[in-house]
């Protein structure tokens, strides 16, 4: 039994190593392991191994040829790149270093070689593009617009905690970048971080699933072994009862031969003592065996439960991160969409009042232009936190995009809503900002409306957005209410 368990474990590890070589074989391996674990005889196991060998023979093993072909293409590409005279010395030296490297052996080493070659190609394309486009690029405003848009996109990205600082550093580099030709390089950095974060998350998920699979397999094997032991103990118990029955028959026969009550009493007492001792020994033996076995099973179940809870906690944390804005740490647009559906459904069911407001920071672009994007980030963060702390528990605020925030205010009248929004506006206006030793007062404009039963979520939002547009065009730093005719 122990050797079979060891074989199953070894096969699991070997099949993991062979994963993603062929989709058909991957699917077959899952079925093969299940059949192997349930095989009851050596003949059945041999039959399964023969079947698996036949499956492998149907798949051509041309991996080594493909790797050698890829290595040859890599060498040819390096030689072609070295012939380009206009490439910088740093790129040429990197190509020379690659040519001096020993021939790769493992699949990972072949992959690393191709990855390095792709990076060199990317850098070469950027350099050649600079030289080709430099005389014709003079539209600075377009480049600045792309810079701003790229930074906003980075703020919307959700990556693992280990990659947040790297992503933020790239965003700062873009803020301080004066060379428009460096933008593709920064884009590649962002893409690399996203890929690395995705791989890390996939690795964590795969590790958990493998661990879970191993735990379940071990639990299954232990449970099967326990059942087998139980069957053996049941047979022993059956034998004990047969012995007791035989002794009872002997007692009956002896009682018919005895002449005195005293001798009969002694025989009965001795029989009772023997039965009690046999039963006690049997119960003690069984209790000890089952206690040890089931304690081990309980430990395994608890370990499995702890691993599952840990993974659930990780998933819950990741889900929460997906709904939090990277910069302001308040709910993002995705979270807003979900909450809006819930509130609209509740409004139409219970017919309580529901108000929606759109908030926009006045002249925000001039803050970025005058004091830099870091100052703009600080403004967004401070205002977002102030708004979050100033609303009721029943209200819900989210960063809708850029310098715009969306707010839901349920179960208060339009008059009360206007008073509350004006308080928010005054509180923001009173925040003492200072940039480059210059004191600055920042204002917000707000447009809001009240839901009607005939409204969809988009209808009310567009109406509130129109109210905001009116507030911006009639002087800013004000609250404007817009409502269509009631039903």
Short mmCIF file of C-alpha atoms in Angstrom, two decimals:
data_model
loop_
_atom_site.label_atom_id
_atom_site.label_comp_id
_atom_site.label_asym_id
_atom_site.label_seq_id
_atom_site.Cartn_x
_atom_site.Cartn_y
_atom_site.Cartn_z
CA UNK A 1 0.00 0.00 0.00
CA UNK A 2 2.82 2.40 0.93
CA UNK A 3 4.60 1.83 -2.39
CA UNK A 4 1.36 2.53 -4.32
CA UNK A 5 0.92 5.83 -2.47
CA UNK A 6 4.54 6.77 -3.23
CA UNK A 7 4.04 5.94 -6.91
CA UNK A 8 0.89 8.11 -7.10
CA UNK A 9 2.75 11.04 -5.49
CA UNK A 10 5.72 10.64 -7.82
CA UNK A 11 3.43 10.48 -10.87
CA UNK A 12 1.61 13.62 -9.76
CA UNK A 13 4.89 15.55 -9.58
CA UNK A 14 6.13 14.17 -12.93
CA UNK A 15 2.85 15.00 -14.68
CA UNK A 16 2.99 18.55 -13.32
CA UNK A 17 6.43 18.91 -14.91
CA UNK A 18 5.01 17.66 -18.24
CA UNK A 19 2.00 20.02 -18.10
CA UNK A 20 1.16 22.26 -21.11
CA UNK A 21 3.15 20.13 -23.59
CA UNK A 22 0.02 18.82 -25.30
CA UNK A 23 -3.63 19.72 -24.60
CA UNK A 24 -4.95 16.20 -25.35
CA UNK A 25 -2.41 14.55 -23.04
CA UNK A 26 -3.15 17.10 -20.28
CA UNK A 27 -6.84 16.15 -20.33
CA UNK A 28 -6.01 12.45 -20.43
CA UNK A 29 -3.60 12.75 -17.44
CA UNK A 30 -6.42 13.92 -15.17
CA UNK A 31 -8.53 10.87 -16.04
CA UNK A 32 -5.48 8.59 -15.77
CA UNK A 33 -4.70 9.71 -12.18
CA UNK A 34 -8.29 9.21 -11.08
CA UNK A 35 -8.38 5.69 -12.56
CA UNK A 36 -4.99 4.86 -11.02
CA UNK A 37 -6.11 5.94 -7.55
CA UNK A 38 -9.17 3.75 -7.76
CA UNK A 39 -7.38 0.68 -9.25
CA UNK A 40 -7.68 -2.26 -6.87
CA UNK A 41 -5.26 -4.77 -8.43
CA UNK A 42 -1.75 -4.76 -9.89
CA UNK A 43 -3.16 -6.04 -13.20
CA UNK A 44 -5.47 -3.02 -13.43
CA UNK A 45 -2.54 -0.65 -12.74
CA UNK A 46 -0.39 -2.34 -15.44
CA UNK A 47 -3.26 -2.01 -17.91
CA UNK A 48 -3.54 1.72 -17.13
CA UNK A 49 0.22 2.23 -17.57
CA UNK A 50 0.09 0.42 -20.94
CA UNK A 51 -2.83 2.60 -22.03
CA UNK A 52 -0.92 5.75 -21.03
CA UNK A 53 2.18 4.58 -22.94
CA UNK A 54 0.05 4.11 -26.08
CA UNK A 55 -1.34 7.63 -25.68
CA UNK A 56 2.20 9.06 -25.46
CA UNK A 57 3.28 7.17 -28.62
CA UNK A 58 0.56 8.95 -30.62
CA UNK A 59 2.11 12.37 -29.84
CA UNK A 60 5.23 13.26 -31.85
CA UNK A 61 8.14 14.40 -29.66
CA UNK A 62 9.64 17.19 -31.73
CA UNK A 63 10.43 19.61 -28.89
CA UNK A 64 14.20 19.34 -29.29
CA UNK A 65 14.00 20.03 -33.05
CA UNK A 66 11.83 23.10 -32.42
CA UNK A 67 14.25 24.39 -29.78
CA UNK A 68 17.25 23.97 -32.08
CA UNK A 69 15.35 25.65 -34.91
CA UNK A 70 14.49 28.58 -32.63
CA UNK A 71 18.14 28.85 -31.53
CA UNK A 72 19.28 28.94 -35.16
CA UNK A 73 16.77 31.72 -35.96
CA UNK A 74 18.01 33.62 -32.91
CA UNK A 75 21.63 33.42 -34.11
CA UNK A 76 20.66 34.58 -37.60
CA UNK A 77 18.68 37.52 -36.15
CA UNK A 78 21.66 38.56 -34.03
CA UNK A 79 23.90 38.56 -37.11
CA UNK A 80 21.38 40.64 -39.08
CA UNK A 81 21.08 43.19 -36.26
CA UNK A 82 24.88 43.60 -36.09
CA UNK A 83 24.90 44.58 -39.77
CA UNK A 84 22.72 47.66 -39.07
CA UNK A 85 25.24 50.50 -38.87
CA UNK A 86 22.92 53.09 -37.28
CA UNK A 87 22.31 51.14 -34.06
CA UNK A 88 23.86 52.47 -30.86
CA UNK A 89 26.93 50.92 -29.25
CA UNK A 90 24.94 49.74 -26.22
CA UNK A 91 22.64 47.61 -28.38
CA UNK A 92 25.54 46.17 -30.35
CA UNK A 93 27.40 45.28 -27.15
CA UNK A 94 24.27 43.48 -25.86
CA UNK A 95 24.13 41.49 -29.12
CA UNK A 96 27.82 40.62 -28.76
CA UNK A 97 27.24 39.40 -25.20
CA UNK A 98 24.42 37.16 -26.43
CA UNK A 99 26.64 35.64 -29.12
CA UNK A 100 29.32 34.86 -26.51
CA UNK A 101 26.82 33.02 -24.26
CA UNK A 102 26.97 29.21 -24.22
CA UNK A 103 24.31 27.30 -26.14
CA UNK A 104 21.12 26.94 -24.05
CA UNK A 105 20.09 23.52 -22.80
CA UNK A 106 16.80 23.75 -20.89
CA UNK A 107 13.51 25.07 -22.30
CA UNK A 108 13.71 28.00 -19.86
CA UNK A 109 17.20 28.91 -21.15
CA UNK A 110 15.91 28.84 -24.76
CA UNK A 111 12.98 31.04 -23.68
CA UNK A 112 15.34 33.49 -21.92
CA UNK A 113 17.46 33.75 -25.07
CA UNK A 114 14.42 34.62 -27.23
CA UNK A 115 13.11 37.05 -24.60
CA UNK A 116 16.46 38.87 -24.55
CA UNK A 117 16.49 39.01 -28.35
CA UNK A 118 12.96 40.49 -28.40
CA UNK A 119 14.06 43.18 -25.95
CA UNK A 120 16.99 44.06 -28.22
CA UNK A 121 14.63 44.24 -31.21
CA UNK A 122 12.28 46.51 -29.28
CA UNK A 123 15.10 48.86 -28.35
CA UNK A 124 16.38 48.82 -31.91
CA UNK A 125 12.91 49.67 -33.29
CA UNK A 126 12.64 52.59 -30.84
CA UNK A 127 16.06 53.94 -31.84
CA UNK A 128 15.35 53.62 -35.56
CA UNK A 129 11.90 55.21 -35.13
CA UNK A 130 13.46 58.18 -33.34
CA UNK A 131 15.88 58.77 -36.17
CA UNK A 132 13.17 58.34 -38.81
CA UNK A 133 10.59 60.58 -37.15
CA UNK A 134 12.73 63.22 -35.43
CA UNK A 135 12.60 65.78 -38.27
CA UNK A 136 8.79 65.60 -38.51
CA UNK A 137 7.77 65.56 -34.81
CA UNK A 138 6.88 69.02 -33.61
CA UNK A 139 3.43 68.64 -32.06
CA UNK A 140 4.24 69.00 -28.36
CA UNK A 141 0.60 69.30 -27.30
CA UNK A 142 -0.26 65.84 -28.71
CA UNK A 143 2.66 64.29 -26.83
CA UNK A 144 1.60 65.95 -23.57
CA UNK A 145 -1.96 64.72 -24.09
CA UNK A 146 -0.69 61.15 -24.56
CA UNK A 147 1.44 61.57 -21.43
CA UNK A 148 -1.60 62.59 -19.39
CA UNK A 149 -3.78 59.81 -20.79
CA UNK A 150 -1.11 57.19 -20.09
CA UNK A 151 -0.85 58.31 -16.47
CA UNK A 152 -4.63 58.13 -16.03
CA UNK A 153 -4.65 54.63 -17.50
CA UNK A 154 -1.92 53.56 -15.08
CA UNK A 155 -4.03 54.81 -12.17
CA UNK A 156 -6.88 52.58 -13.35
CA UNK A 157 -4.71 49.45 -13.46
CA UNK A 158 -5.00 46.79 -10.76
CA UNK A 159 -1.82 44.83 -10.06
CA UNK A 160 -0.54 42.73 -7.17
CA UNK A 161 0.70 44.51 -4.06
CA UNK A 162 4.32 43.61 -4.87
CA UNK A 163 4.12 45.53 -8.19
CA UNK A 164 2.31 48.69 -7.01
CA UNK A 165 5.53 50.60 -6.23
CA UNK A 166 7.06 49.67 -9.60
CA UNK A 167 3.97 50.91 -11.44
CA UNK A 168 3.92 54.14 -9.43
CA UNK A 169 7.62 54.71 -10.25
CA UNK A 170 6.89 54.32 -13.98
CA UNK A 171 4.09 56.88 -13.66
CA UNK A 172 6.48 59.33 -11.96
CA UNK A 173 9.04 58.76 -14.72
CA UNK A 174 6.38 59.61 -17.31
CA UNK A 175 5.52 62.80 -15.35
CA UNK A 176 9.14 63.95 -15.52
CA UNK A 177 9.80 62.74 -19.08
CA UNK A 178 10.66 65.46 -21.59
CA UNK A 179 11.62 63.21 -24.50
CA UNK A 180 8.49 62.13 -26.44
CA UNK A 181 10.38 59.20 -28.00
CA UNK A 182 10.69 57.57 -24.58
CA UNK A 183 6.94 56.96 -24.39
CA UNK A 184 7.07 53.53 -26.13
CA UNK A 185 9.74 52.45 -23.66
CA UNK A 186 7.52 53.44 -20.72
CA UNK A 187 4.60 51.61 -22.32
CA UNK A 188 6.72 48.48 -22.53
CA UNK A 189 7.59 48.85 -18.85
CA UNK A 190 3.90 49.06 -17.95
CA UNK A 191 3.07 46.00 -20.09
CA UNK A 192 5.92 44.05 -18.47
CA UNK A 193 4.64 44.88 -14.97
CA UNK A 194 1.11 43.80 -15.92
CA UNK A 195 2.41 40.50 -17.35
CA UNK A 196 4.60 39.82 -14.29
CA UNK A 197 1.69 40.57 -11.94
CA UNK A 198 -0.62 38.27 -13.89
CA UNK A 199 1.96 35.49 -13.87
CA UNK A 200 2.48 35.86 -10.12
CA UNK A 201 -1.26 35.63 -9.48
CA UNK A 202 -1.53 32.61 -11.79
CA UNK A 203 1.43 30.97 -10.01
CA UNK A 204 -0.22 31.49 -6.62
CA UNK A 205 -3.51 30.06 -7.87
CA UNK A 206 -1.81 27.06 -9.48
CA UNK A 207 0.24 26.38 -6.32
CA UNK A 208 -2.91 26.40 -4.20
CA UNK A 209 -4.75 24.05 -6.59
CA UNK A 210 -1.83 21.62 -6.67
CA UNK A 211 -1.59 21.68 -2.87
CA UNK A 212 -5.33 21.17 -2.59
CA UNK A 213 -5.18 18.27 -5.04
CA UNK A 214 -2.33 16.63 -3.08
CA UNK A 215 -4.22 17.05 0.20
CA UNK A 216 -7.40 15.56 -1.25
CA UNK A 217 -5.47 12.64 -2.73
CA UNK A 218 -3.77 11.93 0.60
CA UNK A 219 -7.09 12.22 2.41
CA UNK A 220 -8.69 9.79 -0.05
CA UNK A 221 -5.87 7.27 0.37
CA UNK A 222 -6.00 7.51 4.17
CA UNK A 223 -9.75 7.14 4.15
CA UNK A 224 -9.53 4.05 1.94
CA UNK A 225 -6.90 2.59 4.26
CA UNK A 226 -9.11 3.31 7.28
CA UNK A 227 -12.02 1.51 5.66
CA UNK A 228 -9.80 -1.50 5.01
CA UNK A 229 -8.64 -1.55 8.65
CA UNK A 230 -12.26 -1.24 9.74
CA UNK A 231 -13.18 -4.28 7.67
CA UNK A 232 -10.33 -6.28 9.23
CA UNK A 233 -11.37 -5.24 12.73
CA UNK A 234 -14.94 -6.19 11.95
CA UNK A 235 -13.76 -9.69 10.97
CA UNK A 236 -11.80 -10.00 14.22
CA UNK A 237 -14.84 -8.83 16.18
CA UNK A 238 -16.91 -11.44 14.37
CA UNK A 239 -14.39 -14.12 15.38
CA UNK A 240 -14.59 -12.96 19.00
CA UNK A 241 -18.36 -13.31 18.97
CA UNK A 242 -18.06 -16.83 17.52
CA UNK A 243 -15.68 -17.74 20.36
CA UNK A 244 -18.14 -16.36 22.92
CA UNK A 245 -20.96 -18.33 21.30
CA UNK A 246 -18.89 -21.55 21.44
CA UNK A 247 -18.06 -20.95 25.09
CA UNK A 248 -21.76 -20.42 25.79
CA UNK A 249 -22.54 -23.77 24.17
CA UNK A 250 -19.90 -25.48 26.32
CA UNK A 251 -21.34 -23.82 29.40
CA UNK A 252 -24.77 -25.17 28.49
CA UNK A 253 -23.39 -28.68 28.08
CA UNK A 254 -21.43 -28.54 31.36
CA UNK A 255 -24.45 -27.21 33.25
CA UNK A 256 -26.41 -30.30 32.30
CA UNK A 257 -23.65 -32.53 33.76
CA UNK A 258 -23.07 -30.63 37.03
CA UNK A 259 -24.58 -32.11 40.14
CA UNK A 260 -24.39 -29.16 42.54
CA UNK A 261 -25.54 -25.56 42.42
CA UNK A 262 -22.20 -24.30 43.73
CA UNK A 263 -20.09 -25.82 40.95
CA UNK A 264 -22.62 -24.54 38.35
CA UNK A 265 -22.43 -21.04 39.83
CA UNK A 266 -18.62 -21.06 39.57
CA UNK A 267 -18.73 -22.10 35.92
CA UNK A 268 -21.24 -19.36 35.09
CA UNK A 269 -19.17 -16.75 36.94
CA UNK A 270 -16.00 -17.85 35.13
CA UNK A 271 -17.82 -17.66 31.76
CA UNK A 272 -19.10 -14.16 32.54
CA UNK A 273 -15.60 -13.05 33.54
CA UNK A 274 -14.11 -14.42 30.31
CA UNK A 275 -16.75 -12.66 28.22
CA UNK A 276 -16.21 -9.33 30.00
CA UNK A 277 -12.44 -9.55 29.58
CA UNK A 278 -12.73 -10.44 25.89
CA UNK A 279 -15.19 -7.61 25.22
CA UNK A 280 -13.11 -5.08 27.17
CA UNK A 281 -9.93 -6.05 25.33
CA UNK A 282 -11.72 -5.85 21.99
CA UNK A 283 -13.26 -2.43 22.77
CA UNK A 284 -9.96 -1.01 24.01
CA UNK A 285 -8.10 -2.23 20.95
CA UNK A 286 -10.74 -0.84 18.59
CA UNK A 287 -11.02 2.48 20.43
CA UNK A 288 -7.26 3.03 20.35
CA UNK A 289 -7.01 2.23 16.63
CA UNK A 290 -9.90 4.44 15.61
CA UNK A 291 -8.83 7.30 17.87
CA UNK A 292 -5.36 7.44 16.29
CA UNK A 293 -6.67 7.05 12.75
CA UNK A 294 -9.48 9.56 12.96
CA UNK A 295 -7.34 12.09 14.83
CA UNK A 296 -4.99 12.00 11.85
CA UNK A 297 -7.91 12.46 9.47
CA UNK A 298 -9.27 15.37 11.52
CA UNK A 299 -5.84 17.04 11.38
CA UNK A 300 -5.76 16.65 7.61
CA UNK A 301 -9.26 18.10 7.27
CA UNK A 302 -8.28 21.09 9.45
CA UNK A 303 -5.14 21.69 7.39
CA UNK A 304 -7.19 21.53 4.20
CA UNK A 305 -9.75 23.91 5.70
CA UNK A 306 -7.02 26.37 6.73
CA UNK A 307 -5.52 26.32 3.22
CA UNK A 308 -8.96 26.91 1.67
CA UNK A 309 -9.74 29.77 4.07
CA UNK A 310 -6.37 31.36 3.33
CA UNK A 311 -7.05 31.24 -0.41
CA UNK A 312 -10.58 32.58 0.08
CA UNK A 313 -9.14 35.48 2.08
CA UNK A 314 -6.68 36.21 -0.72
CA UNK A 315 -9.46 36.15 -3.34
CA UNK A 316 -11.60 38.43 -1.18
CA UNK A 317 -8.73 40.89 -0.81
CA UNK A 318 -8.07 40.84 -4.55
CA UNK A 319 -11.75 41.42 -5.28
CA UNK A 320 -11.73 44.36 -2.88
CA UNK A 321 -8.66 45.83 -4.63
CA UNK A 322 -10.46 45.60 -7.97
CA UNK A 323 -13.11 47.99 -6.61
CA UNK A 324 -10.78 50.55 -5.01
CA UNK A 325 -9.28 53.46 -6.94
CA UNK A 326 -5.49 53.18 -7.09
CA UNK A 327 -4.77 56.84 -6.28
CA UNK A 328 -7.57 58.08 -4.00
CA UNK A 329 -8.31 54.81 -2.14
CA UNK A 330 -12.07 55.32 -2.50
CA UNK A 331 -14.43 53.14 -4.63
CA UNK A 332 -13.72 53.22 -8.37
CA UNK A 333 -15.99 53.29 -11.41
CA UNK A 334 -16.52 49.50 -11.41
CA UNK A 335 -17.65 49.61 -7.77
CA UNK A 336 -19.90 52.59 -8.59
CA UNK A 337 -21.66 50.67 -11.37
CA UNK A 338 -22.48 47.79 -9.03
CA UNK A 339 -23.72 50.04 -6.22
CA UNK A 340 -25.80 52.15 -8.62
CA UNK A 341 -27.68 49.04 -9.82
CA UNK A 342 -28.43 48.04 -6.22
CA UNK A 343 -29.67 51.51 -5.22
CA UNK A 344 -31.84 51.92 -8.33
CA UNK A 345 -33.42 48.49 -7.74
CA UNK A 346 -34.11 49.42 -4.10
CA UNK A 347 -35.54 52.80 -5.16
CA UNK A 348 -37.98 51.25 -7.62
CA UNK A 349 -39.08 48.61 -5.13
CA UNK A 350 -39.61 50.78 -2.04
CA UNK A 351 -40.12 54.15 -3.84
CA UNK A 352 -37.91 56.07 -1.39
CA UNK A 353 -36.16 59.20 -2.64
CA UNK A 354 -32.81 58.73 -4.41
CA UNK A 355 -30.54 61.60 -5.52
CA UNK A 356 -27.47 61.43 -7.74
CA UNK A 357 -24.73 64.09 -7.94
CA UNK A 358 -21.69 64.55 -10.20
CA UNK A 359 -18.75 66.50 -8.70
CA UNK A 360 -15.94 68.03 -10.75
CA UNK A 361 -12.79 69.87 -9.56
CA UNK A 362 -12.63 73.34 -11.11
CA UNK A 363 -9.64 74.19 -13.34
CA UNK A 364 -7.87 70.98 -12.48
CA UNK A 365 -5.76 70.96 -15.67
CA UNK A 366 -4.24 74.32 -14.73
CA UNK A 367 -3.06 72.77 -11.43
CA UNK A 368 -1.23 70.02 -13.35
CA UNK A 369 0.23 72.52 -15.83
CA UNK A 370 1.35 74.99 -13.17
CA UNK A 371 2.55 72.73 -10.36
CA UNK A 372 3.02 69.30 -11.95
CA UNK A 373 1.17 66.02 -11.86
CA UNK A 374 2.32 65.19 -8.33
CA UNK A 375 0.47 68.28 -7.11
CA UNK A 376 -2.59 67.17 -9.09
CA UNK A 377 -2.41 63.73 -7.47
CA UNK A 378 -2.26 65.32 -4.03
CA UNK A 379 -5.31 67.46 -4.79
CA UNK A 380 -7.30 64.45 -5.98
CA UNK A 381 -6.34 62.41 -2.93
CA UNK A 382 -7.11 65.15 -0.37
CA UNK A 383 -10.45 66.06 -1.96
CA UNK A 384 -11.49 62.40 -2.30
CA UNK A 385 -10.73 61.70 1.36
CA UNK A 386 -12.52 64.87 2.48
CA UNK A 387 -15.63 63.96 0.47
CA UNK A 388 -15.57 60.40 1.83
CA UNK A 389 -15.39 61.59 5.44
CA UNK A 390 -18.06 64.28 4.98
CA UNK A 391 -20.94 62.14 3.69
CA UNK A 392 -23.44 60.00 5.63
CA UNK A 393 -23.07 56.26 6.09
CA UNK A 394 -26.03 55.74 3.78
CA UNK A 395 -24.42 57.83 0.99
CA UNK A 396 -21.97 56.36 -1.54
CA UNK A 397 -19.16 58.17 -3.36
CA UNK A 398 -16.75 56.93 -6.03
CA UNK A 399 -14.13 58.33 -8.34
CA UNK A 400 -15.82 58.24 -11.73
CA UNK A 401 -12.76 59.21 -13.76
CA UNK A 402 -10.08 61.91 -13.96
CA UNK A 403 -11.10 64.74 -11.60
CA UNK A 404 -14.77 63.69 -11.53
CA UNK A 405 -16.62 62.02 -8.63
CA UNK A 406 -20.11 60.48 -8.48
CA UNK A 407 -22.30 60.53 -5.35
CA UNK A 408 -25.56 58.77 -4.34
CA UNK A 409 -27.72 60.30 -1.60
CA UNK A 410 -30.75 58.14 -0.72
CA UNK A 411 -33.81 58.99 1.37
CA UNK A 412 -33.46 62.80 1.57
CA UNK A 413 -35.37 65.48 -0.34
CA UNK A 414 -33.85 67.62 -3.12
CA UNK A 415 -33.83 70.62 -0.75
CA UNK A 416 -31.90 68.67 1.90
CA UNK A 417 -29.60 67.31 -0.82
CA UNK A 418 -28.76 70.81 -2.03
CA UNK A 419 -27.93 71.90 1.52
CA UNK A 420 -25.67 68.86 2.01
CA UNK A 421 -23.88 69.41 -1.31
CA UNK A 422 -23.27 73.08 -0.57
CA UNK A 423 -21.69 72.06 2.75
CA UNK A 424 -19.39 69.72 0.82
CA UNK A 425 -18.52 72.53 -1.58
CA UNK A 426 -17.70 74.93 1.28
CA UNK A 427 -15.59 72.29 3.04
CA UNK A 428 -13.50 71.67 -0.07
CA UNK A 429 -13.07 75.40 -0.66
CA UNK A 430 -11.74 75.81 2.89
CA UNK A 431 -8.90 73.27 2.47
CA UNK A 432 -5.54 75.17 2.61
CA UNK A 433 -3.46 73.89 -0.33
CA UNK A 434 0.10 75.13 -0.83
CA UNK A 435 2.33 74.42 -3.83
CA UNK A 436 5.74 76.00 -4.46
CA UNK A 437 5.11 78.38 -1.53
CA UNK A 438 1.92 79.57 -3.19
CA UNK A 439 -1.35 79.30 -1.25
CA UNK A 440 -4.18 77.93 -3.30
CA UNK A 441 -7.95 77.61 -2.80
CA UNK A 442 -9.56 74.90 -4.90
CA UNK A 443 -13.27 74.79 -5.69
CA UNK A 444 -15.67 72.18 -7.02
CA UNK A 445 -18.78 72.35 -9.18
CA UNK A 446 -21.72 70.01 -8.56
CA UNK A 447 -24.73 69.00 -10.64
CA UNK A 448 -27.46 66.79 -9.18
CA UNK A 449 -30.92 65.44 -9.83
CA UNK A 450 -33.55 63.20 -8.22
CA UNK A 451 -34.55 59.83 -9.66
CA UNK A 452 -38.07 59.42 -11.04
CA UNK A 453 -39.73 56.01 -11.36
CA UNK A 454 -39.56 56.31 -15.15
CA UNK A 455 -35.78 56.92 -15.04
CA UNK A 456 -33.13 54.40 -15.91
CA UNK A 457 -29.72 54.76 -14.25
CA UNK A 458 -28.36 56.36 -17.45
CA UNK A 459 -31.26 58.84 -17.65
CA UNK A 460 -30.62 60.22 -14.16
CA UNK A 461 -26.84 60.25 -14.63
CA UNK A 462 -27.07 62.20 -17.90
CA UNK A 463 -29.41 64.71 -16.23
CA UNK A 464 -26.98 65.21 -13.32
CA UNK A 465 -24.12 65.54 -15.83
CA UNK A 466 -26.09 68.23 -17.71
CA UNK A 467 -26.60 70.06 -14.39
CA UNK A 468 -22.83 69.88 -13.79
CA UNK A 469 -22.23 71.31 -17.27
CA UNK A 470 -24.50 74.24 -16.40
CA UNK A 471 -22.64 74.80 -13.11
CA UNK A 472 -19.28 74.89 -14.93
CA UNK A 473 -20.54 77.27 -17.63
CA UNK A 474 -22.20 79.73 -15.27
CA UNK A 475 -19.24 80.53 -13.05
CA UNK A 476 -18.17 77.29 -11.35
CA UNK A 477 -18.00 76.81 -7.54
CA UNK A 478 -21.75 76.18 -7.27
CA UNK A 479 -24.44 73.50 -7.00
CA UNK A 480 -27.06 73.20 -9.77
CA UNK A 481 -30.22 71.08 -9.52
CA UNK A 482 -31.93 69.85 -12.68
CA UNK A 483 -35.16 67.89 -12.81
CA UNK A 484 -37.51 66.95 -15.60
CA UNK A 485 -41.26 67.16 -15.21
CA UNK A 486 -42.51 64.77 -12.52
CA UNK A 487 -44.67 61.78 -13.40
#
